[in-house]
Coordinates of C-alpha atoms in Angstrom, one line a residue:
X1 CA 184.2 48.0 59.2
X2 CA 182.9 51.4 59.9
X3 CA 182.8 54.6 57.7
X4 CA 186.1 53.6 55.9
X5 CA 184.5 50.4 54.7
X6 CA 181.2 52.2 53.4
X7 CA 183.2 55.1 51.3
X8 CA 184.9 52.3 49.3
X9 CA 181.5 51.0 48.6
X10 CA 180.4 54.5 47.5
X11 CA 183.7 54.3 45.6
X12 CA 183.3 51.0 44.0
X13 CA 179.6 51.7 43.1
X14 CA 180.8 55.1 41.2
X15 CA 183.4 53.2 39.4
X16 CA 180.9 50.9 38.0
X17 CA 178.4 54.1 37.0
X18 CA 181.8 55.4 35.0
X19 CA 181.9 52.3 33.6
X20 CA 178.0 51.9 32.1
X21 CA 178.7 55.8 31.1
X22 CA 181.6 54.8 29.2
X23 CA 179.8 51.7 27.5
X24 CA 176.8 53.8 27.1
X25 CA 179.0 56.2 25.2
X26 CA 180.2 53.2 23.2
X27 CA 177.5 51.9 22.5
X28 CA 176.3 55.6 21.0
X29 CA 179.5 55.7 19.3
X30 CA 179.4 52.6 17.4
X31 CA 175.7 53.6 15.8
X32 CA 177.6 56.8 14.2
X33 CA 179.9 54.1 12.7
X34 CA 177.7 52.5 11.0
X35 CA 175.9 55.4 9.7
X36 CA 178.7 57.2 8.3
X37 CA 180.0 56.8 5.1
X38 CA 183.2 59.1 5.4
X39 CA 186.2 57.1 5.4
X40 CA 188.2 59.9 7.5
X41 CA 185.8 60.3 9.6
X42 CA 184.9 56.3 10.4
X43 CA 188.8 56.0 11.4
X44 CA 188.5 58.9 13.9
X45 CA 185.6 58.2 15.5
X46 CA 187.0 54.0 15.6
X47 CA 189.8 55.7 17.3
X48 CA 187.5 57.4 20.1
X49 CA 186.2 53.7 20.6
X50 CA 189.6 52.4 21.1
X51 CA 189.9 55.4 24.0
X52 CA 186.7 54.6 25.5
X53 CA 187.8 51.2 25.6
X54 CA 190.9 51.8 27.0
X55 CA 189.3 54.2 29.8
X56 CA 186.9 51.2 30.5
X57 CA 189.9 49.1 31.4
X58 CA 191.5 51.8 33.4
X59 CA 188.3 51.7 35.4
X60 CA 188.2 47.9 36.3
X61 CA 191.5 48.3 37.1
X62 CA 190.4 50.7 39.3
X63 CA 187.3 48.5 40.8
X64 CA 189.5 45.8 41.0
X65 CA 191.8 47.4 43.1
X66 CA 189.4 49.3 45.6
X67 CA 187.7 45.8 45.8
X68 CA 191.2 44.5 47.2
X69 CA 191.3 47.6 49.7
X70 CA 188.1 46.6 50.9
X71 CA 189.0 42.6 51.2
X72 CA 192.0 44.3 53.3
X73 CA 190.2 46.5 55.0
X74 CA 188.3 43.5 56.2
X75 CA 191.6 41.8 57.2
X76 CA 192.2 44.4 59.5
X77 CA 188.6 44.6 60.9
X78 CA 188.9 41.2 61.7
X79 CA 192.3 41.6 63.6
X80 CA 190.7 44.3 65.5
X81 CA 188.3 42.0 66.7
X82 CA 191.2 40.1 67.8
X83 CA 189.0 37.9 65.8
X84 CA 190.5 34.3 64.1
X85 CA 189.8 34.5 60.7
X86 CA 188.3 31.0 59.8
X87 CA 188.8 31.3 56.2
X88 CA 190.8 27.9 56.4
X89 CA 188.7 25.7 57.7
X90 CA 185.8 26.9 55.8
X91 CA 187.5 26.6 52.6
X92 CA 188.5 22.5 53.6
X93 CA 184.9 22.5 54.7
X94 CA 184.2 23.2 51.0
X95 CA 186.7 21.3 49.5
X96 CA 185.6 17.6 48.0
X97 CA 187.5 14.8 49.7
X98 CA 190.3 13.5 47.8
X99 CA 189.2 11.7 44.3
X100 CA 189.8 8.3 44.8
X101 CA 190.0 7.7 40.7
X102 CA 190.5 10.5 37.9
X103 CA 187.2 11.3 35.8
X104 CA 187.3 9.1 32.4
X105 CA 185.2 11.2 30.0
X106 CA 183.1 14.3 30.5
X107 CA 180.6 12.7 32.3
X108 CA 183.1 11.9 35.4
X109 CA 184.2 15.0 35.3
X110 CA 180.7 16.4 35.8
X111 CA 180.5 14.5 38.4
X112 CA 183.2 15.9 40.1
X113 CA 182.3 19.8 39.2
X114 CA 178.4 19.4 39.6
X115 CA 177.8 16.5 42.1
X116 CA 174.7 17.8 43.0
X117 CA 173.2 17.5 39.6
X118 CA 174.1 14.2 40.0
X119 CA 172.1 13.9 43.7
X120 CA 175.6 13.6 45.8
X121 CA 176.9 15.6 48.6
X122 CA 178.0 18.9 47.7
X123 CA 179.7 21.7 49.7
X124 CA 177.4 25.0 51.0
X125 CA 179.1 28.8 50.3
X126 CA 179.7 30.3 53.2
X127 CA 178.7 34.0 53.5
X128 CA 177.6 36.7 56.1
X129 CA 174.4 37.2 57.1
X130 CA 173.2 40.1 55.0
X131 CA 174.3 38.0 51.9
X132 CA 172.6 34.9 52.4
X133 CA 169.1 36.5 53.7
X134 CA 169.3 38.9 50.4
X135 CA 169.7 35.7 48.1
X136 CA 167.3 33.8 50.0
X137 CA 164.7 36.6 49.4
X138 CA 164.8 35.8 46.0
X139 CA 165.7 32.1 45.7
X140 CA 164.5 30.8 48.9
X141 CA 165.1 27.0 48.2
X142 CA 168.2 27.5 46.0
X143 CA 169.5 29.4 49.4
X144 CA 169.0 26.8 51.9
X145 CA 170.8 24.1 49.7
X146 CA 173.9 25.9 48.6
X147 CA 174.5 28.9 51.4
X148 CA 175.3 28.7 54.8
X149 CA 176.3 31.9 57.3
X150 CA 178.9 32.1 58.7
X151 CA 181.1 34.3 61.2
X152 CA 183.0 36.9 58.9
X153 CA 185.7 35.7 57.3
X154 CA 188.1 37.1 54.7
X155 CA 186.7 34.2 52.6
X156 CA 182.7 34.5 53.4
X157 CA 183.7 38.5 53.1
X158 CA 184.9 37.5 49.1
X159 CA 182.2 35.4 48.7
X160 CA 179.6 37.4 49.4
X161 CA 180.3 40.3 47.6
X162 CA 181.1 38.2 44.3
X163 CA 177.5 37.2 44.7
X164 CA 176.3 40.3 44.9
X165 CA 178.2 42.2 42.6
X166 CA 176.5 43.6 39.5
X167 CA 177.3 41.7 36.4
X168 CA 177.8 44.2 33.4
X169 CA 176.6 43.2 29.7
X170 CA 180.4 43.4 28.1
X171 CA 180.6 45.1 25.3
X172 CA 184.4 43.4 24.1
X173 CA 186.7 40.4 24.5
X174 CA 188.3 41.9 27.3
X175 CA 185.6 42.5 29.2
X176 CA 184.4 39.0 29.3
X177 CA 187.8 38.3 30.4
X178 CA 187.7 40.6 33.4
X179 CA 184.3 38.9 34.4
X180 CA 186.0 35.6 34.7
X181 CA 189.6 36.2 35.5
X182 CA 187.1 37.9 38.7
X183 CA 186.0 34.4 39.7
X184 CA 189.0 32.1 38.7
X185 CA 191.1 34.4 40.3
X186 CA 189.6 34.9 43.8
X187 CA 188.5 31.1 44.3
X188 CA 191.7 29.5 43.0
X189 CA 193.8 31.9 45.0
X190 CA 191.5 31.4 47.9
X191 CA 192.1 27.8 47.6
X192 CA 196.4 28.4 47.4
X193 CA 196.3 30.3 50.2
X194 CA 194.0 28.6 52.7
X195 CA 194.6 24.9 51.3
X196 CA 196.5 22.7 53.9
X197 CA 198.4 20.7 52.0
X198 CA 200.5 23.9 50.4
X199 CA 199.0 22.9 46.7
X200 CA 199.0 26.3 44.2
X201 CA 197.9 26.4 40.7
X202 CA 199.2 29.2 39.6
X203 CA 196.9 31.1 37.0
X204 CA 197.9 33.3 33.6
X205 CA 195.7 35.5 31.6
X206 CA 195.5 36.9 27.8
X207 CA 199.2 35.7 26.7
X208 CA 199.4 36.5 23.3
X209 CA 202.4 36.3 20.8
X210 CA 203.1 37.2 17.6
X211 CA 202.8 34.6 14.5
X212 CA 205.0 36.8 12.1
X213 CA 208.0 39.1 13.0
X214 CA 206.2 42.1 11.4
X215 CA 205.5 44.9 13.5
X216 CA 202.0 45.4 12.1
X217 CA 199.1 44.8 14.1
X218 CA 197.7 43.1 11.1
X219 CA 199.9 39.8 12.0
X220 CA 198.9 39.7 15.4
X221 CA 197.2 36.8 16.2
X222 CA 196.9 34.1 19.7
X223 CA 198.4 31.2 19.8
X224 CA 197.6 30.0 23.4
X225 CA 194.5 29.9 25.0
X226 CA 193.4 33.2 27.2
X227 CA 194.1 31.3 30.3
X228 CA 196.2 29.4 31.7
X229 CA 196.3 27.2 34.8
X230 CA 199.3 25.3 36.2
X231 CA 200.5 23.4 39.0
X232 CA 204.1 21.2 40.0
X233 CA 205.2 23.2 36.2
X234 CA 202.1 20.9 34.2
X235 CA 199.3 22.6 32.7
X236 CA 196.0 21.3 33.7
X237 CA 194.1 24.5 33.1
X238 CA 193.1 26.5 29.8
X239 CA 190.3 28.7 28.7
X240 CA 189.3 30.2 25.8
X241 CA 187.0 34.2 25.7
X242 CA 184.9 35.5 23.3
X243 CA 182.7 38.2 23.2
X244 CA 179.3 36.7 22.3
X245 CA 179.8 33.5 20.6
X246 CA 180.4 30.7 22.9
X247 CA 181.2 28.0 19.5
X248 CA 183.6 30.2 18.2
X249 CA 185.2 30.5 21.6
X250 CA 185.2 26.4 21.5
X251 CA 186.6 26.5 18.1
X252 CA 189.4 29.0 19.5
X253 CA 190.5 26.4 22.2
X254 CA 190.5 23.3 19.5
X255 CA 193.1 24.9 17.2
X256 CA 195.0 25.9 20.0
X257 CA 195.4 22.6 22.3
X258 CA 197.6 20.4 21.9
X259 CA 197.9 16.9 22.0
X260 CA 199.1 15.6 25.9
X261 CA 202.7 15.1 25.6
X262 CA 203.2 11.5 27.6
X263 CA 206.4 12.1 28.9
X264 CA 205.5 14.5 30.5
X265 CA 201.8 13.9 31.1
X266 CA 202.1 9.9 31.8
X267 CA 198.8 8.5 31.6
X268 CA 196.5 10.8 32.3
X269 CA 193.5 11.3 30.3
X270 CA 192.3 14.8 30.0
X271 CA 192.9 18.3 31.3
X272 CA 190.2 20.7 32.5
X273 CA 189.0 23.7 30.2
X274 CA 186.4 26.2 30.3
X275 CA 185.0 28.0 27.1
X276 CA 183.2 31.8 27.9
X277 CA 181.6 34.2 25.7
X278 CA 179.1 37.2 27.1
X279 CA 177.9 36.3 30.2
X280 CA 178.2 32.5 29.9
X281 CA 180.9 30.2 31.2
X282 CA 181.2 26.5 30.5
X283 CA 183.6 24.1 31.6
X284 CA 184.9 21.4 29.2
X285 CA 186.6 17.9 29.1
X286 CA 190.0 18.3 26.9
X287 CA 191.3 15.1 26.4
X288 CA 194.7 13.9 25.5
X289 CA 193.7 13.3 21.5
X290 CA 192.4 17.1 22.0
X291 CA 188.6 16.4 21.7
X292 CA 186.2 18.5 23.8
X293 CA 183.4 17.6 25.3
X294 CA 181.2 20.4 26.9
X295 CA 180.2 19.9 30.6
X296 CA 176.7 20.5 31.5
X297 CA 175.2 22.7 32.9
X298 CA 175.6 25.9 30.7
X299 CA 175.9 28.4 33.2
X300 CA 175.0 32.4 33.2
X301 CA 176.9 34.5 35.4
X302 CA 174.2 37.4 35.4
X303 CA 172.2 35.0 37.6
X304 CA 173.2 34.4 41.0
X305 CA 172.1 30.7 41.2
X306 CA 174.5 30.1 38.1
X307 CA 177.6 32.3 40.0
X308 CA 177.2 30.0 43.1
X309 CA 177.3 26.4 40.9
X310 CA 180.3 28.7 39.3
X311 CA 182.4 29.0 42.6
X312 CA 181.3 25.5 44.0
X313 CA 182.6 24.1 40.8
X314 CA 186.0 26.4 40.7
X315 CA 186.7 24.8 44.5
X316 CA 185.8 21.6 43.4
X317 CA 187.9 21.8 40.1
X318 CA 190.7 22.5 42.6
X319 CA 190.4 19.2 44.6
X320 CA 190.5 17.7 41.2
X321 CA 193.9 19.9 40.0
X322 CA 195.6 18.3 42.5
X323 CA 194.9 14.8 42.3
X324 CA 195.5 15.3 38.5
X325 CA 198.9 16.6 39.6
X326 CA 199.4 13.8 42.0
X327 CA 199.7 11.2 38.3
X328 CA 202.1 13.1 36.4
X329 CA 205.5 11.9 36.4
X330 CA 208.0 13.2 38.1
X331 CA 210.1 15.2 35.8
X332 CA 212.5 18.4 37.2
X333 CA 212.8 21.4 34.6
X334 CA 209.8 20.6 33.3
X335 CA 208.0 23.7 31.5
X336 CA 204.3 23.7 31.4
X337 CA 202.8 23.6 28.1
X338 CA 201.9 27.3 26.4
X339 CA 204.5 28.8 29.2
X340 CA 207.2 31.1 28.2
X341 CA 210.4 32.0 29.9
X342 CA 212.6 35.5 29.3
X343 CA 215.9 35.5 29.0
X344 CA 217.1 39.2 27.7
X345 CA 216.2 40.0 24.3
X346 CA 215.1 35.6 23.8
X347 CA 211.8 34.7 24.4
X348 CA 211.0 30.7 24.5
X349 CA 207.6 29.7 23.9
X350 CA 207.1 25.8 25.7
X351 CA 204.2 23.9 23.4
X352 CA 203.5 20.2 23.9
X353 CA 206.3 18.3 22.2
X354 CA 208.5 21.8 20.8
X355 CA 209.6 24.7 21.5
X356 CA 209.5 28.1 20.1
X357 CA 212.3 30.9 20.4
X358 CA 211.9 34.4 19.6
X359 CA 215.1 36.9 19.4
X360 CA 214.5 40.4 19.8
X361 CA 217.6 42.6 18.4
X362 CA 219.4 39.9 16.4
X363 CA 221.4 42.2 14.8
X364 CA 223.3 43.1 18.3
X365 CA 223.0 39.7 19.2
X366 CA 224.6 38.5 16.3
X367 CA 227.3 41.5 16.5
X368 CA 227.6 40.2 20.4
X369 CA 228.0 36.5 19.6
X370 CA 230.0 36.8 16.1
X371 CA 227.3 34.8 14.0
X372 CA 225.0 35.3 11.6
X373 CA 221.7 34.0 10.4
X374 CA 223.0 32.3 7.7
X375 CA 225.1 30.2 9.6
X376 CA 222.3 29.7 11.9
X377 CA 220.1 28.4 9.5
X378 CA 222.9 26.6 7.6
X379 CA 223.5 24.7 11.0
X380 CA 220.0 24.2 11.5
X381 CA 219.4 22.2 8.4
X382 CA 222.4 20.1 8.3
X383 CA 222.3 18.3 11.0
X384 CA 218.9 17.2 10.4
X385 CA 218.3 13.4 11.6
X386 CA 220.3 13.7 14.5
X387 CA 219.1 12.6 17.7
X388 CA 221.5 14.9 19.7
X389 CA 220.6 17.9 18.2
X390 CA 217.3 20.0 17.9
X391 CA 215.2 19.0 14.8
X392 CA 213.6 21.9 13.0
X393 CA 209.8 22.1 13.1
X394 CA 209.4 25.9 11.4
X395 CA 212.5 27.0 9.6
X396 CA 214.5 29.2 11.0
X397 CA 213.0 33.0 9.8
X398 CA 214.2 37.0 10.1
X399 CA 211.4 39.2 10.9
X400 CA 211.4 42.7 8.6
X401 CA 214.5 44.4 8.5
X402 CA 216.7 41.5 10.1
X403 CA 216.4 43.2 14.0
X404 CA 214.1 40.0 14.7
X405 CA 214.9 35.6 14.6
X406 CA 212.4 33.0 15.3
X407 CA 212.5 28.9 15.0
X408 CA 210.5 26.3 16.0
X409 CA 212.2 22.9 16.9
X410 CA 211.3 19.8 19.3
X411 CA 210.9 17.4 20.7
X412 CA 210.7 19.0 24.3
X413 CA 213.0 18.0 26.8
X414 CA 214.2 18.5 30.6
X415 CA 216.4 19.1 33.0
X416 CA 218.7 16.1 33.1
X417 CA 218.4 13.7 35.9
X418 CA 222.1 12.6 36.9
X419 CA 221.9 10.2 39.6
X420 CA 224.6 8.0 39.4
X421 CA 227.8 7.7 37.0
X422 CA 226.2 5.6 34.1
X423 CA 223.8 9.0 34.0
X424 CA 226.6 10.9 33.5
X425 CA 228.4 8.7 30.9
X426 CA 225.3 8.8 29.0
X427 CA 224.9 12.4 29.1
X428 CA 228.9 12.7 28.2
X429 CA 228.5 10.1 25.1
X430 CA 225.3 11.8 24.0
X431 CA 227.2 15.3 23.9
X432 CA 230.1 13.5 21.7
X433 CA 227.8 12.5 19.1
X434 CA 226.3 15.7 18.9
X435 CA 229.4 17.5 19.0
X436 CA 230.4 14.8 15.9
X437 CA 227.4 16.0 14.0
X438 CA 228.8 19.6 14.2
X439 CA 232.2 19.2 13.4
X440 CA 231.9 17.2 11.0
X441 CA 229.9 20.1 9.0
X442 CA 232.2 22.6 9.6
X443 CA 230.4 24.1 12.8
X444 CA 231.8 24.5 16.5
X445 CA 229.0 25.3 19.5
X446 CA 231.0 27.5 21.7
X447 CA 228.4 26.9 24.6
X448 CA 228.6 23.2 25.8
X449 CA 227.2 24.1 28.9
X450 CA 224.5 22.6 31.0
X451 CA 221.8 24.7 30.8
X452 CA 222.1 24.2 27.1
X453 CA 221.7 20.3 27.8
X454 CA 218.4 18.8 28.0
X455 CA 217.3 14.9 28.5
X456 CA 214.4 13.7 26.0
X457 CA 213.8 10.4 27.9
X458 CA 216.2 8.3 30.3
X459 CA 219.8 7.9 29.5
X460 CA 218.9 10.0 26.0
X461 CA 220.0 13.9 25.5
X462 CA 220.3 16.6 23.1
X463 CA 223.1 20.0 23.1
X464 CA 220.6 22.9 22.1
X465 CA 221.3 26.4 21.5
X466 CA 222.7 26.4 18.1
X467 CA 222.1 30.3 18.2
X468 CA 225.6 30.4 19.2
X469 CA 227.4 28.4 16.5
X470 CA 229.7 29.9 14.2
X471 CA 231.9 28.4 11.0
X472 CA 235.1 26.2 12.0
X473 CA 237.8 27.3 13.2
X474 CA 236.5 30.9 14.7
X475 CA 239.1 33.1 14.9
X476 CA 238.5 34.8 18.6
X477 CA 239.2 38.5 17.6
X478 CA 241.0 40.7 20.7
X479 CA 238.5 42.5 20.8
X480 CA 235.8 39.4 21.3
X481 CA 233.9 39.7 24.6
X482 CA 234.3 36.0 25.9
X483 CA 231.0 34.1 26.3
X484 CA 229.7 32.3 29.2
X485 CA 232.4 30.3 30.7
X486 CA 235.1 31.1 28.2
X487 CA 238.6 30.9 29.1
X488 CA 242.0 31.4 27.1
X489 CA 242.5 28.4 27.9
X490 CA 239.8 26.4 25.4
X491 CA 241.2 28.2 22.9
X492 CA 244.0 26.8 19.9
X493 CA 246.9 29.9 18.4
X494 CA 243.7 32.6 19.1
X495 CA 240.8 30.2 17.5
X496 CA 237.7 28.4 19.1
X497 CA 238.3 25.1 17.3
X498 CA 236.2 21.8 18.1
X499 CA 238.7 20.7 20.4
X500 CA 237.5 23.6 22.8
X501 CA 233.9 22.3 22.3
X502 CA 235.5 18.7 23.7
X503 CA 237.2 20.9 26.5
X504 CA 234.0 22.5 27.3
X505 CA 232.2 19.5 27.9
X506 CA 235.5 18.1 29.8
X507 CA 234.7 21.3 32.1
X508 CA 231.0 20.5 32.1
X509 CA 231.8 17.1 33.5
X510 CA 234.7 17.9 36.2
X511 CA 232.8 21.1 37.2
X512 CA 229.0 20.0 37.5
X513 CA 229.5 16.2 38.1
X514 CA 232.2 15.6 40.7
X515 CA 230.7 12.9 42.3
X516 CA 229.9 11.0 39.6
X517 CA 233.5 11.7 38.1
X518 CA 235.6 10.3 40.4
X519 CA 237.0 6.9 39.0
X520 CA 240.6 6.7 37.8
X521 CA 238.7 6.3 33.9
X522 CA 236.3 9.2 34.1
X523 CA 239.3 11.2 35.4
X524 CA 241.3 10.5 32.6
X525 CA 238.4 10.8 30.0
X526 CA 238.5 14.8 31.2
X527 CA 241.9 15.1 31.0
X528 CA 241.9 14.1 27.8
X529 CA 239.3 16.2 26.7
X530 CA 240.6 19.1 28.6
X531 CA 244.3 18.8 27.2
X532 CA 242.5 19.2 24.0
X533 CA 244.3 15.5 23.3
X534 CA 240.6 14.1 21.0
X535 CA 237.9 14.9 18.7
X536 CA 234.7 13.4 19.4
X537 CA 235.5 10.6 17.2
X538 CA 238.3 9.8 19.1
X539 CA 236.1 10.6 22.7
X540 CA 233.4 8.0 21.7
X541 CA 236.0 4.8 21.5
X542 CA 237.0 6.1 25.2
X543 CA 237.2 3.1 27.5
X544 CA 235.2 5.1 30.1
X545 CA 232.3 5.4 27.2
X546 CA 232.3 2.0 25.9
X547 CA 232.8 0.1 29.1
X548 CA 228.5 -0.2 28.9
X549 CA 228.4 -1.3 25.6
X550 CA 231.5 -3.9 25.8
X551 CA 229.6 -5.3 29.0
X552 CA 225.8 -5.3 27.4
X553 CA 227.1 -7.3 24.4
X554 CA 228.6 -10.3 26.5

């Protein structure tokens, strides 16, 4: 790799001096603290902590990213040798074969992470000469069992200098995260990008969110675990950090899991977790009531024996990902649990069996969309009971000053499945009776659209979004900027009355569903609802909606 190759080692290596000077200066920092008794002075000198911090992060970003140069740098080395980077075929080489039956309780899964404590076959790192005669110097037996050398590869390349690197006491949270996200990070994106079989699990780190709408820091506080770790839109990875105390760390992930949603989970079992805290890393065994059960051994990443039963058990955790992801039914739309998804200023937080969503600048959106809270939360809570529409789990509540909304309802759905006419009857019939709900308390929707339609389980759906209601009839102002899909002609003499919800949903049906649409009853049933000629009393004694139900009672 030449000269280039050994300045970003010289690089790298001063980066990490910065950092011990920074921690040192922490460290000296935080002994002042607790000597001084002056109030004023105790905040400023806390505040030079928070900026040593902060310049210690700035640093392993740093590191982190010369350590990418250099993986590159090795790309290109390798290219120049007009050499063929083997990386692929090591990594299936290390790869368990394919689990012929899920793990049952933690000691399966041990099994499957740690086969060699169990005396089976296990795979051997592969790493570059230098490497494995450096380790082997030290821990001769532990060497010949668990390395092997190898031509140099972008993956014995990562692999060997993860094993060598320098593991730094951590002084906070974060940097405990760093350590790991440095290992989980590497090997699982190793594994998506060399695996065969096109598999990714797709890895997210340190979401946080805020339990109350206040702005103070005060009310911060995580709901999700630290990490997260999904594939096919299923999450079958968390992890929990903590600075030194690996129970509390456990304790952090039992509040925050959830119970395994089985429509979305089927039957399996358990998901995977880990639990961290200084320089210790332990997976666990998270099982679908939540109980945890810690999987030996306990391992410490300052020793280089433990980092290589870390990495073999990452790639073998990865074999086991997939086959968990093989079980799970399959479901499209499907969010993982603990995900989120942006739309604009709304924020929706996906949980097991709910979901919660966050508004940022409800006062324009409300100004936007001609509502108000109180006709929100009116809407909310009267059309409680009803299968068709979301049920409220945490009331709906304005943050400080009214310029933030959050709610909490369930259950979860998905995308609907429409597969055939009866789908779309069902989905048409189930709109109607939430649509009834509505009108009959005084409410219209004003966005019977699809993506605002979600199926619970088959031939069952709910209309969500009631963000967007508003008091019956709504007078539709010149001035009104049309919503999504609007036309002039839903509308009744200048008003948005329910008959344009039925007309949406008569769009919804012609528009989205042609092929499911085309008998001489569906097409009148949109007619009618597009000539504004029925309620949704009237739509639910349609022929073309109770053809099903006259025929199941014969």
């Amino acid at each position: 790799m030449g000269d280039c190759g050994e300045n970003l080692e010289e690089l790298i290596q001063s980066v990490e001096d910065q950092i011990r000077r920074v921690e040192q200066k922490i460290d000296r920092v935080e002994v002042q603290i607790d000597g001084c008794r002056d109030d004023e002075e105790r905040k400023q000198l806390r505040h030079k902590i928070a900026l040593l911090r902060n310049k210690g992060a700035q640093l392993r970003d740093k590191e982190a990213r010369l350590r990418d140069e250099k993986a590159q740098l090795w790309e290109q080395f390798l290219q120049g040798r007009d050499s063929i980077d083997h990386s692929a075929e090591l990594l299936e080489g290390l790869l368990l074969p394919p689990v012929i039956e899920l793990p049952q309780d933690g000691v399966g899964l041990a099994r499957v992470l740690f086969p060699s404590w169990h005396g089976e076959q296990h795979g051997q790192l592969p790493v570059v000469n230098k490497t494995y005669f450096r380790i082997k110097n030290r821990f001769p037996k532990f060497a010949e069992e668990f390395l092997r050398v190898t031509d140099v590869s972008t993956l014995s390349m990562s692999l060997s200098s993860t094993l060598e690197e320098a593991t730094i006491a951590p002084k906070s949270e974060m940097d405990v995260s760093y350590t790991v996200q440095v290992y989980l990070r590497r090997f699982f994106n190793a594994c998506n990008e060399y695996s065969l079989d096109g598999s990714t699990l797709d890895l997210t780190f340190n979401k946080s969110e805020k339990l109350s709408l206040s702005k103070s820091n005060a009310t911060l506080s995580r709901r999700r675990p630290d990490t997260l770790g999904e594939m096919f839109q299923c999450t079958f990875l968390v992890g929990e950090d903590e600075l030194s105390d690996l129970l509390e760390a456990e304790n952090d992930i039992s509040l925050k899991m959830q119970p395994l949603n089985p429509r979305f989970y089927g039957d399996l079992r358990f998901i995977l977790g880990y639990i961290a805290a200084g320089t210790k890393f332990q997976w666990v065994f998270i099982g679908k009531d939540m109980s945890l059960v810690r999987i030996e051994p306990l391992l410490d990443l300052a020793k280089i024996p433990n980092r290589i039963l870390l990495i073999l058990s990452i790639f073998n955790a990865f074999t086991l990902v997939r086959k968990m992801a093989e079980k799970i039914p399959p479901l499209p739309g499907r969010h993982a649990m603990f995900s989120s998804l942006v739309q604009g200023d709304c924020t929706i937080y996906f949980l097991n069996d709910s979901v919660r969503k966050m508004i940022k600048n409800f006062k324009s959106y409300c100004e936007a969309t001609a509502t108000d809270f109180n006709v929100v939360n009116r809407a909310y809570n009267d059309v409680k009971g009803s299968p068709y529409l979301p049920m409220v789990i945490e009331e709906p509540e304005l943050g400080r000053g009214g310029d933030s909304y959050k709610v909490t309802i369930g259950p979860l759905g998905y995308s609907p499945r429409i597969r055939s006419e009866e789908d779309t009857k069902m989905l048409a019939k189930s709109v109607c009776n939430a649509l009834k709900v509505l009108h009959e308390k005084g409410f219209v929707h004003r966005d019977v659209r699809l993506p605002n339609i979600v199926e619970i389980t088959h031939g069952q759906f709910m209309l969500i979004d009631l963000e967007t209601v508003a008091e019956s009839p709504f007078f539709v102002h010149p001035s009104f900027h049309y919503l999504t899909d609007w036309s002039r002609d839903m509308l009744e003499n200048s008003h948005y009355t329910p008959k344009s919800d039925m007309y949406q949903l008569g769009k919804l049906l012609g528009d989205k569903f042609t092929t499911f649409t085309r008998s001489p009853s569906a097409r009148q049933f949109i007619s009618r609802l597009m000539s504004k000629q029925v309620d949704a009393n009237t739509a639910l004694e349609d022929p073309w909606l109770k053809v099903d139900e006259e025929m199941s009672g014969m």
